[in-house]
Tab-separated table of C-alpha atoms in Angstrom:
chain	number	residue	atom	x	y	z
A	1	UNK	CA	34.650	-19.657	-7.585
A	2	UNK	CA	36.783	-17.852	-4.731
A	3	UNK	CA	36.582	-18.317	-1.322
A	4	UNK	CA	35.191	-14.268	-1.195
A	5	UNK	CA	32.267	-14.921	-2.986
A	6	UNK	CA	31.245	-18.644	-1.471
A	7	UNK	CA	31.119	-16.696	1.625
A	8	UNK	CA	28.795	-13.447	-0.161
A	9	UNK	CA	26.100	-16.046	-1.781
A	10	UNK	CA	26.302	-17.795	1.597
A	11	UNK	CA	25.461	-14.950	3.354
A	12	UNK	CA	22.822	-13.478	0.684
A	13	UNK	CA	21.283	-16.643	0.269
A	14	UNK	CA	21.169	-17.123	4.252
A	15	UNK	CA	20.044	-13.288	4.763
A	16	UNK	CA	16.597	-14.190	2.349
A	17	UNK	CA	16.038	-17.162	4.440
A	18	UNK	CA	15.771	-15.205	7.600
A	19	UNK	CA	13.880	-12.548	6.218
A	20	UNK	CA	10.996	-15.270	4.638
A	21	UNK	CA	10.560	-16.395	7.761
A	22	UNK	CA	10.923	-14.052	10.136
A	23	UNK	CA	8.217	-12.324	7.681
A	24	UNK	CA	5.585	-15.828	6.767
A	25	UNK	CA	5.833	-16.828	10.448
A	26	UNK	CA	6.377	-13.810	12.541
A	27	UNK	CA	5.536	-10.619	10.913
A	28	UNK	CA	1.988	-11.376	9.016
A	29	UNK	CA	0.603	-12.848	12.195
A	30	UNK	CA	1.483	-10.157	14.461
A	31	UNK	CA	0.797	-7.302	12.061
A	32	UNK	CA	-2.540	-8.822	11.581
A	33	UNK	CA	-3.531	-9.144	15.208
A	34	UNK	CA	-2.504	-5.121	15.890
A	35	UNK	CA	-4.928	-4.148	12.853
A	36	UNK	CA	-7.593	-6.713	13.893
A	37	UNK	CA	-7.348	-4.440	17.324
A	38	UNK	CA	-7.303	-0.900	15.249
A	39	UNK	CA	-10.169	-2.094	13.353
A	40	UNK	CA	-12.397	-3.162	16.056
A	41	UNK	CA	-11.653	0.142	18.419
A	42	UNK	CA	-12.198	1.917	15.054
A	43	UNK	CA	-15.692	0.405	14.401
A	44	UNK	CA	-16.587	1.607	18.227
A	45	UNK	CA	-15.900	5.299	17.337
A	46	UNK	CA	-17.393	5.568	13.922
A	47	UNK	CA	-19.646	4.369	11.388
A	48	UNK	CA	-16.677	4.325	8.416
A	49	UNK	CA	-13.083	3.197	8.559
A	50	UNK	CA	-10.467	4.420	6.293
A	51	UNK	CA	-7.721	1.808	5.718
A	52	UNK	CA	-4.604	3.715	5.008
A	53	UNK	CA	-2.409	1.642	2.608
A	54	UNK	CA	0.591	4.079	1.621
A	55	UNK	CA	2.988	3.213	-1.508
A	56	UNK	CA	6.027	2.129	-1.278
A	57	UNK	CA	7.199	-0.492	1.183
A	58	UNK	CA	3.795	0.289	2.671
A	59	UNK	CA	5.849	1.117	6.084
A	60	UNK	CA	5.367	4.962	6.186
A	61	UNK	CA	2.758	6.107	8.497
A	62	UNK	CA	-0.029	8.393	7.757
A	63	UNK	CA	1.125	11.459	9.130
A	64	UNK	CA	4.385	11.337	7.036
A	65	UNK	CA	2.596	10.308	4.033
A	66	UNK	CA	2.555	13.432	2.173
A	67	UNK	CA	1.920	11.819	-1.015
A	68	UNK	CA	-1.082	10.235	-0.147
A	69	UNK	CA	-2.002	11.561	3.335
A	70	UNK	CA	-3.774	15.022	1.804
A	71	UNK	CA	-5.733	12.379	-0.327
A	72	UNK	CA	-6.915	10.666	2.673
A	73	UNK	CA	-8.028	13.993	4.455
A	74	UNK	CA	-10.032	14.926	1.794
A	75	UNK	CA	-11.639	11.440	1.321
A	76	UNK	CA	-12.501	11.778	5.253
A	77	UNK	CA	-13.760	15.153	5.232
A	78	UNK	CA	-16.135	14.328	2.220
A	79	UNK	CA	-17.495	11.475	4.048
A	80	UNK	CA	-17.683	13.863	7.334
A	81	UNK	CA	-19.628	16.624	5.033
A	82	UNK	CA	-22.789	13.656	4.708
A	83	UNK	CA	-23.420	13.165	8.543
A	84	UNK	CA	-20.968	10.250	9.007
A	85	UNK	CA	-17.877	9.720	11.434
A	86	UNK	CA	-14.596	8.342	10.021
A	87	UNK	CA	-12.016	7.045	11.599
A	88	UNK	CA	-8.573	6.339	9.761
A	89	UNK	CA	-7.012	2.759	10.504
A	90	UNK	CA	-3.781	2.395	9.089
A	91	UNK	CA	-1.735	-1.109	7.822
A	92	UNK	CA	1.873	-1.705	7.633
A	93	UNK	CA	2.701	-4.197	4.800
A	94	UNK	CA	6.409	-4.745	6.134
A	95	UNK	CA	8.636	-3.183	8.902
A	96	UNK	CA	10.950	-0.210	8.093
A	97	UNK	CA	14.657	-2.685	8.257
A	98	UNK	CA	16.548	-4.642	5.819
A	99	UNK	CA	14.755	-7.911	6.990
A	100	UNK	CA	11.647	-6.828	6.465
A	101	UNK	CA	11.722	-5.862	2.824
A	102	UNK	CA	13.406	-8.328	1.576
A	103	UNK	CA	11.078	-10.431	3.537
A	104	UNK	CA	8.504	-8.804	1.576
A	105	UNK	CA	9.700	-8.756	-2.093
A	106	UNK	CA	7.989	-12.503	-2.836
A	107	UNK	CA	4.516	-10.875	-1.328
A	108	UNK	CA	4.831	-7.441	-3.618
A	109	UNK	CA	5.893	-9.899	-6.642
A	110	UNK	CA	3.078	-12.200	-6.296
A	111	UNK	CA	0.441	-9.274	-5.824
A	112	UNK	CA	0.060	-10.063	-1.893
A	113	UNK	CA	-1.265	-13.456	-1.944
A	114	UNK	CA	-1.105	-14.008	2.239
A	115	UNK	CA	-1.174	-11.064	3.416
A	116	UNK	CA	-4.252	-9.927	1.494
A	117	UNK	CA	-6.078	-13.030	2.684
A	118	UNK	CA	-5.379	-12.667	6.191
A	119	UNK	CA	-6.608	-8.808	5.844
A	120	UNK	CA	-9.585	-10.124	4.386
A	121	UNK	CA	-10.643	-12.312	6.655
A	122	UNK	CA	-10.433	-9.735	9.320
A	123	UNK	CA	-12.427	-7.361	7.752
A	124	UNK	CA	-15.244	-10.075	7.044
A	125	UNK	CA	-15.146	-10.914	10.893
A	126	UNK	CA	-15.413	-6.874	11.475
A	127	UNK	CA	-18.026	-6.658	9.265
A	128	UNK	CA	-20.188	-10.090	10.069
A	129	UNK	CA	-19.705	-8.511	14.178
A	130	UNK	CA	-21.214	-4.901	12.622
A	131	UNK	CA	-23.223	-4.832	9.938
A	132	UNK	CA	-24.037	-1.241	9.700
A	133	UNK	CA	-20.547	-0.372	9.261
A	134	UNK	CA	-19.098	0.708	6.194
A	135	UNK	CA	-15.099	-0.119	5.332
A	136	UNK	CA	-13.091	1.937	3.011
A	137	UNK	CA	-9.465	0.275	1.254
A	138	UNK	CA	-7.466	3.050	0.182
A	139	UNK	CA	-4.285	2.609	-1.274
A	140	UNK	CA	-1.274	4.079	-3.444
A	141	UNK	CA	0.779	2.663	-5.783
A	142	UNK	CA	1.834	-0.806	-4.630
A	143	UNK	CA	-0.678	0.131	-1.391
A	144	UNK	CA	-3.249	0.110	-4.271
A	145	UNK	CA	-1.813	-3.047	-5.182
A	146	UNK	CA	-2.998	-4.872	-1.782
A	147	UNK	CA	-5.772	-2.900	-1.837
A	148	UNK	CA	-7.393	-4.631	-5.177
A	149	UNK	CA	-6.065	-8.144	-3.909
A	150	UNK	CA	-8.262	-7.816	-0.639
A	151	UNK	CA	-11.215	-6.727	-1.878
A	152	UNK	CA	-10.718	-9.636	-4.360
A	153	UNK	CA	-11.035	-11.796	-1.551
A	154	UNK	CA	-13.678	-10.526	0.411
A	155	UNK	CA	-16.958	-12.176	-0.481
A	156	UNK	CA	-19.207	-11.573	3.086
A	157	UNK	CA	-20.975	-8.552	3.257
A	158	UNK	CA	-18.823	-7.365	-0.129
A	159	UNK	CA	-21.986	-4.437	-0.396
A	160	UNK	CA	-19.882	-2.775	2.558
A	161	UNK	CA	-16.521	-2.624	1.668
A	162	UNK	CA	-15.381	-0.102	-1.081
A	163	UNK	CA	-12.091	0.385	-3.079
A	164	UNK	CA	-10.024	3.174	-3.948
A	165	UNK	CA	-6.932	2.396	-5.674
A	166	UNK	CA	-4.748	5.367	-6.655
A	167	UNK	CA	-1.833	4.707	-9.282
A	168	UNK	CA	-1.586	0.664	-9.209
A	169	UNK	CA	1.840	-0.384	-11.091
A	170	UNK	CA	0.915	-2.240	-14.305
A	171	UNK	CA	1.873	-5.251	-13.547
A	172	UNK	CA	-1.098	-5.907	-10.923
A	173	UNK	CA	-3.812	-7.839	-12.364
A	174	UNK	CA	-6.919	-6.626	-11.409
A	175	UNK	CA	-9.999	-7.084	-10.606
A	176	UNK	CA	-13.025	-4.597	-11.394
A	177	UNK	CA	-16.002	-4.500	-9.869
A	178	UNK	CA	-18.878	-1.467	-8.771
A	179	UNK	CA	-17.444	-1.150	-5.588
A	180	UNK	CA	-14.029	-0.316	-6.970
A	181	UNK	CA	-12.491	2.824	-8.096
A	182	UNK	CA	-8.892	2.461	-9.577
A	183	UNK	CA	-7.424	6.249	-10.958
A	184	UNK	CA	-4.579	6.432	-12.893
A	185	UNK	CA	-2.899	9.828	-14.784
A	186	UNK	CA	-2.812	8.881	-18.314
A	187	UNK	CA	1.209	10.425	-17.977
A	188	UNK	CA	1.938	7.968	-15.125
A	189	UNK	CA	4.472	5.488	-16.584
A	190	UNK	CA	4.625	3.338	-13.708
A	191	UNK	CA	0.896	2.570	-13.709
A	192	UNK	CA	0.292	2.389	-17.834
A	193	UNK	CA	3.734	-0.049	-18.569
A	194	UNK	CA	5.877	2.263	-20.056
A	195	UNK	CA	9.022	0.185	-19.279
A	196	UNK	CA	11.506	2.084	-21.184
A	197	UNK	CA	11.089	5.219	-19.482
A	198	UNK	CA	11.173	2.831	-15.921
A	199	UNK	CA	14.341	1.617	-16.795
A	200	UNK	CA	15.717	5.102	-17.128
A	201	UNK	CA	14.050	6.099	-13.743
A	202	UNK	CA	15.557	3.239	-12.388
A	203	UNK	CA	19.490	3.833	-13.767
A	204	UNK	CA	19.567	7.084	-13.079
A	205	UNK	CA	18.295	6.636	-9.288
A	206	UNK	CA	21.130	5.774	-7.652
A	207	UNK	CA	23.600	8.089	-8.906
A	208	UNK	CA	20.955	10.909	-7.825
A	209	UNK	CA	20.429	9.183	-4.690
A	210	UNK	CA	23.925	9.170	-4.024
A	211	UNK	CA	24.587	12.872	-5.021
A	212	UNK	CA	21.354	14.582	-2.999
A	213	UNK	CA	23.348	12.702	-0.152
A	214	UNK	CA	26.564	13.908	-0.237
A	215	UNK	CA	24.968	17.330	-0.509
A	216	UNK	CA	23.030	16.650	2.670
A	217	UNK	CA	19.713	15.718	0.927
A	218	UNK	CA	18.505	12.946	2.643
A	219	UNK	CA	16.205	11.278	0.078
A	220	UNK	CA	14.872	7.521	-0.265
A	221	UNK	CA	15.543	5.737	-3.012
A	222	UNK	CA	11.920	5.919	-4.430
A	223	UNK	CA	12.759	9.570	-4.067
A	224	UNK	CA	15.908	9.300	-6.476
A	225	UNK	CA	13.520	7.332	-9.400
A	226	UNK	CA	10.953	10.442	-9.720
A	227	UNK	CA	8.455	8.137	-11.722
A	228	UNK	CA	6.987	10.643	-14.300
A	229	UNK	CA	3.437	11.087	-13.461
A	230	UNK	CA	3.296	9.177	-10.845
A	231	UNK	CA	2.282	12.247	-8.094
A	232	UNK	CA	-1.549	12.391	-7.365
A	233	UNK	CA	-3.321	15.416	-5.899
A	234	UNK	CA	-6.423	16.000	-4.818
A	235	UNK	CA	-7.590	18.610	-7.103
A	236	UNK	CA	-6.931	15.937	-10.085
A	237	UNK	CA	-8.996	13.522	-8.919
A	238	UNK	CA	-11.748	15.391	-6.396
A	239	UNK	CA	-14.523	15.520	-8.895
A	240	UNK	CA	-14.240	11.339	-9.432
A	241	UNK	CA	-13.681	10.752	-6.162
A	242	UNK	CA	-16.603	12.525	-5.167
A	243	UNK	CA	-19.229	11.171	-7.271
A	244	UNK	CA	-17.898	7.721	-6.302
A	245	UNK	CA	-17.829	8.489	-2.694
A	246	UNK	CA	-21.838	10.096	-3.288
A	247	UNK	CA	-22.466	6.683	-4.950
A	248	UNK	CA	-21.065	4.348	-2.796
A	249	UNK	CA	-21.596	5.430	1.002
């Protein structure tokens, strides 16, 4: 092996070292204690919280989200329309660097084991301190992901806490349960497996990723796949939603 590449693994290998840790021992506990402080100023303003979980990374705040921000609107307003006040809490997964996705690759891999366990427990505190609030997970795509691994894990006042997982990749295993609501497009190949039409998303990405570029089209990567099917909008999905929602809360 040359000299060149020594060095390359060297510095791979030592750049996935800093980003587990920096991620296990920095980033969960941190992260955690912000949306511990969201939740709780939340909870003093209404009598349902929204958790915002976008897809992706899960780094892309709610006003940018326009993939699953309208979603989230509508969900509030519906809520709104029965007498209630909602407030929208939203939770970062990872930070928007190098570091902190590759930090987070072993979490998305293994379904979210620590993360989703630490959000857990929060909410269980949140809801053991105010038991007339209601909690609402709402995620997209890999956000959906995290979303069915936390309610998983939340057995204290479980008759308060709701799901609503929109397009969760196929790879999740999930859990199902009357206080869950997972929606998926029947064309969505991300979220029903179909792996040969993935791996064509996925080598054709970065050679339209690199030409929107050049021509000044600033697109992310996820972007440059354009997963068939895997766009939600509201007027798809209202009518489940809805009765769900009606059900539930």
């Amino acid at each position: 092996m040359r000299k060149r590449d020594k060095i390359l693994i060297f510095c791979l290998t030592g750049l996935l070292i800093i980003s587990f840790i920096w991620f296990y021992f920095f980033f969960l506990e941190e992260n955690i204690t912000s949306f511990e402080e969201k939740l709780i100023t939340a909870g003093q303003e209404s009598e349902v919280v929204l958790i915002f979980n976008s897809g992706g990374w899960g780094t892309t705040p709610f006003e940018s989200a326009m993939d699953f921000n309208p979603i989230i609107n509508e969900i509030k307003e519906l809520i709104e329309n029965q007498g209630l006040r909602v407030s929208i809490v939203e939770y970062y997964r990872t930070r928007e660097n190098i570091i902190g996705k590759i930090g987070s690759i072993r979490e998305i891999i293994r379904g979210f084991p620590s993360s989703s366990k630490s959000f857990a427990m929060v909410v269980e505190d949140f809801l053991e301190d105010n038991p007339d609030k209601m909690v609402i997970i709402a995620g997209l795509s890999n956000g959906a992901s995290f979303a069915n691994s936390a309610i998983e894990k939340i057995s204290n006042n479980e008759e308060n806490v709701i799901s609503i997982e929109v397009g969760t990749p196929f790879w999740k295993s999930k859990t199902e349960g009357e206080n869950i609501l997972e929606i998926k497009n029947q064309d969505d190949i991300l979220a029903n497996g179909q792996i040969g039409s993935l791996i064509f998303s996925l080598f054709r990405a970065p050679f339209v990723w690199t030409y929107e570029n050049i021509r000044g089209n600033h697109i992310s990567f996820s972007e440059a796949m354009n997963i068939s099917g895997h766009n939600y909008y509201w007027e798809e999905i209202k009518e489940e939603v809805g009765v769900f929602i009606e059900e539930r809360i």
